[in-house]
Amino acid sequence: MKLNNIKSVFISGASKGIGFELAKQYLTNHINVFCVARNTTPITIWAKEQNLTSYLQTFNCDLSQIATNRKLISELNKIDFDIMINNAGFSVFGMFENTNIDDELNLIDLNIKSLQFMTKYFYLKYHKTNTEKRIINLALPSPPSNQDHYMPILFPLPLCYVFEFSRTWTKNNKKSNLKEFWCYVPVQSKQTFEIEPNIKVKNYHLVAWMLLNLLNCFKKN
């Protein structure tokens, strides 16, 4: 999808990490972005500092609650999106006997149920579209390198779900202009990469950059 064809983008989990970096990339290119997170203050402050608030809309909510997802789509009905990025999610780390069952169930609600709900909504809205649209579902990370002795509780579940769901969805919708992609993001928050001499970036900055370029989202011609 060429840059000139992108007018509006939806991003969930836009308060930090990959979602935050993706939002910054789109906003910098003067593309309208609708950011959803429990707290959208960080992206709002950044957009204000860059004089880009006219391109930003925000919605504070907890997507682990299905009722909140239903409330959100009433706002989304007013907007015609070109790219929809389901990025909201979290991981539960620790030994199985020490982790909290409520946290584990909340993970399923957010990483799986909300993603399913939002993908279904966007599919029903756009699967008969005559223009190119994209849904991008992101699977959440493995444990940081300094926590290898901890078990990422339920980690395989959302990863396998997003992979199999996306693979089947794509197979059954080859003729549609609405395309769906998935991406596993092995984020390690303290790890950095040197992309150019003396220029180092955190892993999630690099993953955001790679994701956009792999999908050709920022090619102008």
mmCIF file of N, CA and C in Angstrom, residues 30-127:
data_model
loop_
_atom_site.group_PDB
_atom_site.id
_atom_site.type_symbol
_atom_site.label_atom_id
_atom_site.label_comp_id
_atom_site.label_asym_id
_atom_site.label_seq_id
_atom_site.Cartn_x
_atom_site.Cartn_y
_atom_site.Cartn_z
ATOM 1 N N HIS A 30 1.826 12.860 8.168
ATOM 2 C CA HIS A 30 0.560 13.601 8.046
ATOM 3 C C HIS A 30 -0.607 12.699 7.644
ATOM 4 N N ILE A 31 -0.633 11.535 8.285
ATOM 5 C CA ILE A 31 -1.731 10.591 8.101
ATOM 6 C C ILE A 31 -2.582 10.604 9.365
ATOM 7 N N ASN A 32 -3.894 10.623 9.208
ATOM 8 C CA ASN A 32 -4.801 10.635 10.357
ATOM 9 C C ASN A 32 -4.708 9.314 11.113
ATOM 10 N N VAL A 33 -4.536 9.413 12.429
ATOM 11 C CA VAL A 33 -4.378 8.217 13.254
ATOM 12 C C VAL A 33 -5.381 8.250 14.401
ATOM 13 N N PHE A 34 -6.086 7.140 14.584
ATOM 14 C CA PHE A 34 -7.023 6.964 15.698
ATOM 15 C C PHE A 34 -6.358 6.004 16.676
ATOM 16 N N CYS A 35 -5.901 6.522 17.802
ATOM 17 C CA CYS A 35 -5.160 5.733 18.791
ATOM 18 C C CYS A 35 -6.055 5.314 19.956
ATOM 19 N N VAL A 36 -5.969 4.040 20.307
ATOM 20 C CA VAL A 36 -6.740 3.500 21.427
ATOM 21 C C VAL A 36 -5.782 2.894 22.445
ATOM 22 N N ALA A 37 -5.987 3.208 23.709
ATOM 23 C CA ALA A 37 -5.174 2.639 24.797
ATOM 24 C C ALA A 37 -5.842 2.982 26.124
ATOM 25 N N ARG A 38 -5.395 2.323 27.195
ATOM 26 C CA ARG A 38 -5.887 2.703 28.510
ATOM 27 C C ARG A 38 -5.506 4.151 28.821
ATOM 28 N N ASN A 39 -4.343 4.558 28.349
ATOM 29 C CA ASN A 39 -3.860 5.919 28.586
ATOM 30 C C ASN A 39 -3.190 6.433 27.307
ATOM 31 N N THR A 40 -3.837 7.336 26.611
ATOM 32 C CA THR A 40 -3.283 7.877 25.361
ATOM 33 C C THR A 40 -2.526 9.184 25.585
ATOM 34 N N THR A 41 -2.277 9.542 26.842
ATOM 35 C CA THR A 41 -1.567 10.792 27.135
ATOM 36 C C THR A 41 -0.191 10.870 26.469
ATOM 37 N N PRO A 42 0.634 9.786 26.486
ATOM 38 C CA PRO A 42 1.964 9.882 25.870
ATOM 39 C C PRO A 42 1.933 10.272 24.394
ATOM 40 N N ILE A 43 1.059 9.649 23.609
ATOM 41 C CA ILE A 43 1.015 9.979 22.181
ATOM 42 C C ILE A 43 0.411 11.363 21.967
ATOM 43 N N THR A 44 -0.505 11.778 22.843
ATOM 44 C CA THR A 44 -1.079 13.122 22.748
ATOM 45 C C THR A 44 -0.018 14.190 23.013
ATOM 46 N N ILE A 45 0.797 13.962 24.035
ATOM 47 C CA ILE A 45 1.869 14.908 24.356
ATOM 48 C C ILE A 45 2.874 14.985 23.211
ATOM 49 N N TRP A 46 3.257 13.826 22.678
ATOM 50 C CA TRP A 46 4.224 13.803 21.573
ATOM 51 C C TRP A 46 3.676 14.547 20.356
ATOM 52 N N ALA A 47 2.406 14.292 20.003
ATOM 53 C CA ALA A 47 1.805 14.949 18.846
ATOM 54 C C ALA A 47 1.742 16.463 19.038
ATOM 55 N N LYS A 48 1.464 16.885 20.268
ATOM 56 C CA LYS A 48 1.423 18.323 20.562
ATOM 57 C C LYS A 48 2.801 18.944 20.390
ATOM 58 N N GLU A 49 3.831 18.260 20.848
ATOM 59 C CA GLU A 49 5.201 18.764 20.718
ATOM 60 C C GLU A 49 5.622 18.880 19.257
ATOM 61 N N GLN A 50 5.065 18.023 18.411
ATOM 62 C CA GLN A 50 5.417 18.006 16.994
ATOM 63 C C GLN A 50 4.424 18.797 16.128
ATOM 64 N N ASN A 51 3.461 19.455 16.781
ATOM 65 C CA ASN A 51 2.423 20.204 16.053
ATOM 66 C C ASN A 51 1.650 19.309 15.086
ATOM 67 N N LEU A 52 1.297 18.104 15.557
ATOM 68 C CA LEU A 52 0.599 17.140 14.717
ATOM 69 C C LEU A 52 -0.756 16.734 15.295
ATOM 70 N N THR A 53 -1.259 17.488 16.257
ATOM 71 C CA THR A 53 -2.512 17.104 16.922
ATOM 72 C C THR A 53 -3.707 17.105 15.982
ATOM 73 N N SER A 54 -3.646 17.842 14.889
ATOM 74 C CA SER A 54 -4.771 17.881 13.954
ATOM 75 C C SER A 54 -4.961 16.541 13.241
ATOM 76 N N TYR A 55 -3.927 15.686 13.290
ATOM 77 C CA TYR A 55 -4.014 14.375 12.638
ATOM 78 C C TYR A 55 -4.339 13.256 13.625
ATOM 79 N N LEU A 56 -4.490 13.596 14.903
ATOM 80 C CA LEU A 56 -4.632 12.577 15.942
ATOM 81 C C LEU A 56 -6.003 12.591 16.593
ATOM 82 N N GLN A 57 -6.602 11.411 16.725
ATOM 83 C CA GLN A 57 -7.783 11.197 17.549
ATOM 84 C C GLN A 57 -7.452 10.104 18.559
ATOM 85 N N THR A 58 -7.952 10.253 19.770
ATOM 86 C CA THR A 58 -7.655 9.273 20.808
ATOM 87 C C THR A 58 -8.926 8.788 21.490
ATOM 88 N N PHE A 59 -8.830 7.581 22.056
ATOM 89 C CA PHE A 59 -9.954 6.995 22.772
ATOM 90 C C PHE A 59 -9.374 6.171 23.914
ATOM 91 N N ASN A 60 -9.582 6.615 25.154
ATOM 92 C CA ASN A 60 -9.078 5.899 26.324
ATOM 93 C C ASN A 60 -10.057 4.811 26.746
ATOM 94 N N CYS A 61 -9.578 3.577 26.781
ATOM 95 C CA CYS A 61 -10.470 2.491 27.206
ATOM 96 C C CYS A 61 -9.663 1.226 27.496
ATOM 97 N N ASP A 62 -10.305 0.274 28.147
ATOM 98 C CA ASP A 62 -9.711 -1.022 28.449
ATOM 99 C C ASP A 62 -10.357 -2.059 27.536
ATOM 100 N N LEU A 63 -9.646 -2.488 26.507
ATOM 101 C CA LEU A 63 -10.213 -3.393 25.508
ATOM 102 C C LEU A 63 -10.365 -4.828 26.008
ATOM 103 N N SER A 64 -9.920 -5.108 27.221
ATOM 104 C CA SER A 64 -10.161 -6.445 27.761
ATOM 105 C C SER A 64 -11.627 -6.632 28.134
ATOM 106 N N GLN A 65 -12.373 -5.534 28.176
ATOM 107 C CA GLN A 65 -13.812 -5.578 28.438
ATOM 108 C C GLN A 65 -14.569 -5.530 27.112
ATOM 109 N N ILE A 66 -15.299 -6.574 26.779
ATOM 110 C CA ILE A 66 -15.994 -6.634 25.493
ATOM 111 C C ILE A 66 -17.002 -5.498 25.347
ATOM 112 N N ALA A 67 -17.606 -5.103 26.449
ATOM 113 C CA ALA A 67 -18.549 -3.977 26.390
ATOM 114 C C ALA A 67 -17.846 -2.714 25.905
ATOM 115 N N THR A 68 -16.577 -2.562 26.273
ATOM 116 C CA THR A 68 -15.803 -1.404 25.827
ATOM 117 C C THR A 68 -15.525 -1.492 24.332
ATOM 118 N N ASN A 69 -15.272 -2.687 23.819
ATOM 119 C CA ASN A 69 -15.087 -2.872 22.384
ATOM 120 C C ASN A 69 -16.327 -2.437 21.619
ATOM 121 N N ARG A 70 -17.491 -2.778 22.149
ATOM 122 C CA ARG A 70 -18.748 -2.392 21.489
ATOM 123 C C ARG A 70 -18.933 -0.875 21.506
ATOM 124 N N LYS A 71 -18.549 -0.250 22.600
ATOM 125 C CA LYS A 71 -18.630 1.205 22.690
ATOM 126 C C LYS A 71 -17.663 1.861 21.714
ATOM 127 N N LEU A 72 -16.491 1.259 21.572
ATOM 128 C CA LEU A 72 -15.475 1.807 20.676
ATOM 129 C C LEU A 72 -15.942 1.815 19.230
ATOM 130 N N ILE A 73 -16.573 0.745 18.780
ATOM 131 C CA ILE A 73 -16.939 0.680 17.363
ATOM 132 C C ILE A 73 -17.998 1.712 16.993
ATOM 133 N N SER A 74 -18.740 2.209 17.973
ATOM 134 C CA SER A 74 -19.684 3.280 17.669
ATOM 135 C C SER A 74 -18.943 4.538 17.247
ATOM 136 N N GLU A 75 -17.722 4.708 17.766
ATOM 137 C CA GLU A 75 -16.875 5.826 17.356
ATOM 138 C C GLU A 75 -16.214 5.536 16.012
ATOM 139 N N LEU A 76 -15.821 4.295 15.795
ATOM 140 C CA LEU A 76 -15.111 3.925 14.571
ATOM 141 C C LEU A 76 -16.016 3.943 13.347
ATOM 142 N N ASN A 77 -17.314 3.786 13.557
ATOM 143 C CA ASN A 77 -18.244 3.792 12.425
ATOM 144 C C ASN A 77 -18.201 5.100 11.651
ATOM 145 N N LYS A 78 -17.737 6.158 12.283
ATOM 146 C CA LYS A 78 -17.720 7.474 11.659
ATOM 147 C C LYS A 78 -16.512 7.676 10.746
ATOM 148 N N ILE A 79 -15.557 6.735 10.776
ATOM 149 C CA ILE A 79 -14.288 6.921 10.085
ATOM 150 C C ILE A 79 -14.058 5.816 9.061
ATOM 151 N N ASP A 80 -13.506 6.179 7.915
ATOM 152 C CA ASP A 80 -13.142 5.214 6.891
ATOM 153 C C ASP A 80 -11.641 4.947 7.000
ATOM 154 N N PHE A 81 -11.268 3.789 7.524
ATOM 155 C CA PHE A 81 -9.859 3.462 7.743
ATOM 156 C C PHE A 81 -9.269 2.731 6.541
ATOM 157 N N ASP A 82 -7.979 2.932 6.336
ATOM 158 C CA ASP A 82 -7.241 2.199 5.307
ATOM 159 C C ASP A 82 -6.431 1.065 5.920
ATOM 160 N N ILE A 83 -5.923 1.295 7.125
ATOM 161 C CA ILE A 83 -5.137 0.282 7.831
ATOM 162 C C ILE A 83 -5.642 0.168 9.265
ATOM 163 N N MET A 84 -5.848 -1.060 9.716
ATOM 164 C CA MET A 84 -6.313 -1.334 11.068
ATOM 165 C C MET A 84 -5.284 -2.211 11.765
ATOM 166 N N ILE A 85 -4.655 -1.701 12.833
ATOM 167 C CA ILE A 85 -3.598 -2.429 13.520
ATOM 168 C C ILE A 85 -4.066 -2.826 14.917
ATOM 169 N N ASN A 86 -4.268 -4.134 15.118
ATOM 170 C CA ASN A 86 -4.634 -4.661 16.435
ATOM 171 C C ASN A 86 -3.357 -5.005 17.187
ATOM 172 N N ASN A 87 -2.958 -4.110 18.089
ATOM 173 C CA ASN A 87 -1.684 -4.244 18.781
ATOM 174 C C ASN A 87 -1.840 -4.366 20.298
ATOM 175 N N ALA A 88 -3.034 -4.110 20.819
ATOM 176 C CA ALA A 88 -3.235 -4.120 22.268
ATOM 177 C C ALA A 88 -2.987 -5.511 22.844
ATOM 178 N N GLY A 89 -2.282 -5.556 23.958
ATOM 179 C CA GLY A 89 -2.039 -6.830 24.608
ATOM 180 C C GLY A 89 -0.967 -6.716 25.678
ATOM 181 N N PHE A 90 -0.805 -7.769 26.462
ATOM 182 C CA PHE A 90 0.234 -7.802 27.477
ATOM 183 C C PHE A 90 0.607 -9.253 27.758
ATOM 184 N N SER A 91 1.670 -9.444 28.499
ATOM 185 C CA SER A 91 2.119 -10.783 28.865
ATOM 186 C C SER A 91 2.108 -10.944 30.384
ATOM 187 N N VAL A 92 1.974 -12.179 30.833
ATOM 188 C CA VAL A 92 2.048 -12.503 32.250
ATOM 189 C C VAL A 92 3.299 -13.345 32.462
ATOM 190 N N PHE A 93 4.253 -12.832 33.246
ATOM 191 C CA PHE A 93 5.499 -13.538 33.480
ATOM 192 C C PHE A 93 5.565 -14.063 34.913
ATOM 193 N N GLY A 94 6.276 -15.164 35.085
ATOM 194 C CA GLY A 94 6.471 -15.703 36.416
ATOM 195 C C GLY A 94 6.292 -17.206 36.435
ATOM 196 N N MET A 95 6.638 -17.826 37.524
ATOM 197 C CA MET A 95 6.409 -19.253 37.679
ATOM 198 C C MET A 95 4.911 -19.497 37.806
ATOM 199 N N PHE A 96 4.458 -20.590 37.234
ATOM 200 C CA PHE A 96 3.022 -20.845 37.145
ATOM 201 C C PHE A 96 2.345 -20.831 38.508
ATOM 202 N N GLU A 97 3.032 -21.342 39.524
ATOM 203 C CA GLU A 97 2.417 -21.400 40.851
ATOM 204 C C GLU A 97 2.312 -20.021 41.509
ATOM 205 N N ASN A 98 3.027 -19.034 40.941
ATOM 206 C CA ASN A 98 3.034 -17.702 41.542
ATOM 207 C C ASN A 98 2.190 -16.671 40.799
ATOM 208 N N THR A 99 1.789 -16.968 39.593
ATOM 209 C CA THR A 99 1.028 -15.984 38.811
ATOM 210 C C THR A 99 -0.435 -15.973 39.217
ATOM 211 N N ASN A 100 -1.091 -14.853 38.914
ATOM 212 C CA ASN A 100 -2.478 -14.638 39.329
ATOM 213 C C ASN A 100 -3.437 -15.084 38.234
ATOM 214 N N ILE A 101 -4.417 -15.902 38.586
ATOM 215 C CA ILE A 101 -5.360 -16.435 37.598
ATOM 216 C C ILE A 101 -6.169 -15.323 36.937
ATOM 217 N N ASP A 102 -6.473 -14.269 37.691
ATOM 218 C CA ASP A 102 -7.227 -13.160 37.113
ATOM 219 C C ASP A 102 -6.419 -12.459 36.020
ATOM 220 N N ASP A 103 -5.106 -12.340 36.226
ATOM 221 C CA ASP A 103 -4.245 -11.758 35.202
ATOM 222 C C ASP A 103 -4.214 -12.634 33.961
ATOM 223 N N GLU A 104 -4.180 -13.939 34.159
ATOM 224 C CA GLU A 104 -4.129 -14.869 33.030
ATOM 225 C C GLU A 104 -5.430 -14.809 32.220
ATOM 226 N N LEU A 105 -6.558 -14.736 32.895
ATOM 227 C CA LEU A 105 -7.836 -14.641 32.201
ATOM 228 C C LEU A 105 -7.989 -13.287 31.507
ATOM 229 N N ASN A 106 -7.448 -12.244 32.140
ATOM 230 C CA ASN A 106 -7.484 -10.918 31.525
ATOM 231 C C ASN A 106 -6.641 -10.893 30.257
ATOM 232 N N LEU A 107 -5.540 -11.629 30.261
ATOM 233 C CA LEU A 107 -4.702 -11.743 29.062
ATOM 234 C C LEU A 107 -5.490 -12.348 27.904
ATOM 235 N N ILE A 108 -6.246 -13.392 28.182
ATOM 236 C CA ILE A 108 -7.061 -14.023 27.143
ATOM 237 C C ILE A 108 -8.113 -13.051 26.622
ATOM 238 N N ASP A 109 -8.711 -12.304 27.531
ATOM 239 C CA ASP A 109 -9.738 -11.336 27.125
ATOM 240 C C ASP A 109 -9.172 -10.281 26.181
ATOM 241 N N LEU A 110 -7.974 -9.792 26.479
ATOM 242 C CA LEU A 110 -7.389 -8.715 25.674
ATOM 243 C C LEU A 110 -6.682 -9.238 24.433
ATOM 244 N N ASN A 111 -5.765 -10.200 24.612
ATOM 245 C CA ASN A 111 -4.926 -10.656 23.507
ATOM 246 C C ASN A 111 -5.673 -11.493 22.479
ATOM 247 N N ILE A 112 -6.768 -12.130 22.887
ATOM 248 C CA ILE A 112 -7.489 -13.010 21.973
ATOM 249 C C ILE A 112 -8.904 -12.511 21.696
ATOM 250 N N LYS A 113 -9.699 -12.334 22.754
ATOM 251 C CA LYS A 113 -11.098 -11.977 22.535
ATOM 252 C C LYS A 113 -11.256 -10.607 21.872
ATOM 253 N N SER A 114 -10.511 -9.622 22.341
ATOM 254 C CA SER A 114 -10.630 -8.290 21.760
ATOM 255 C C SER A 114 -10.121 -8.276 20.323
ATOM 256 N N LEU A 115 -9.011 -8.973 20.072
ATOM 257 C CA LEU A 115 -8.491 -9.045 18.710
ATOM 258 C C LEU A 115 -9.503 -9.696 17.769
ATOM 259 N N GLN A 116 -10.141 -10.753 18.237
ATOM 260 C CA GLN A 116 -11.177 -11.413 17.441
ATOM 261 C C GLN A 116 -12.341 -10.463 17.175
ATOM 262 N N PHE A 117 -12.759 -9.750 18.200
ATOM 263 C CA PHE A 117 -13.890 -8.825 18.085
ATOM 264 C C PHE A 117 -13.589 -7.730 17.070
ATOM 265 N N MET A 118 -12.403 -7.102 17.185
ATOM 266 C CA MET A 118 -12.069 -5.986 16.312
ATOM 267 C C MET A 118 -11.824 -6.443 14.873
ATOM 268 N N THR A 119 -11.209 -7.614 14.722
ATOM 269 C CA THR A 119 -10.998 -8.138 13.366
ATOM 270 C C THR A 119 -12.338 -8.428 12.700
ATOM 271 N N LYS A 120 -13.246 -8.990 13.454
ATOM 272 C CA LYS A 120 -14.589 -9.277 12.923
ATOM 273 C C LYS A 120 -15.297 -7.993 12.505
ATOM 274 N N TYR A 121 -15.180 -6.978 13.344
ATOM 275 C CA TYR A 121 -15.814 -5.691 13.033
ATOM 276 C C TYR A 121 -15.252 -5.113 11.746
ATOM 277 N N PHE A 122 -13.930 -5.066 11.633
ATOM 278 C CA PHE A 122 -13.321 -4.488 10.435
ATOM 279 C C PHE A 122 -13.619 -5.329 9.200
ATOM 280 N N TYR A 123 -13.670 -6.646 9.362
ATOM 281 C CA TYR A 123 -13.975 -7.518 8.227
ATOM 282 C C TYR A 123 -15.381 -7.244 7.694
ATOM 283 N N LEU A 124 -16.356 -7.228 8.588
ATOM 284 C CA LEU A 124 -17.738 -6.993 8.151
ATOM 285 C C LEU A 124 -17.902 -5.617 7.515
ATOM 286 N N LYS A 125 -17.098 -4.671 7.968
ATOM 287 C CA LYS A 125 -17.202 -3.302 7.443
ATOM 288 C C LYS A 125 -16.545 -3.154 6.079
ATOM 289 N N TYR A 126 -15.470 -3.906 5.845
ATOM 290 C CA TYR A 126 -14.653 -3.628 4.654
ATOM 291 C C TYR A 126 -14.449 -4.797 3.693
ATOM 292 N N HIS A 127 -14.967 -5.990 3.955
ATOM 293 C CA HIS A 127 -14.604 -7.120 3.105
ATOM 294 C C HIS A 127 -15.126 -7.007 1.673
#
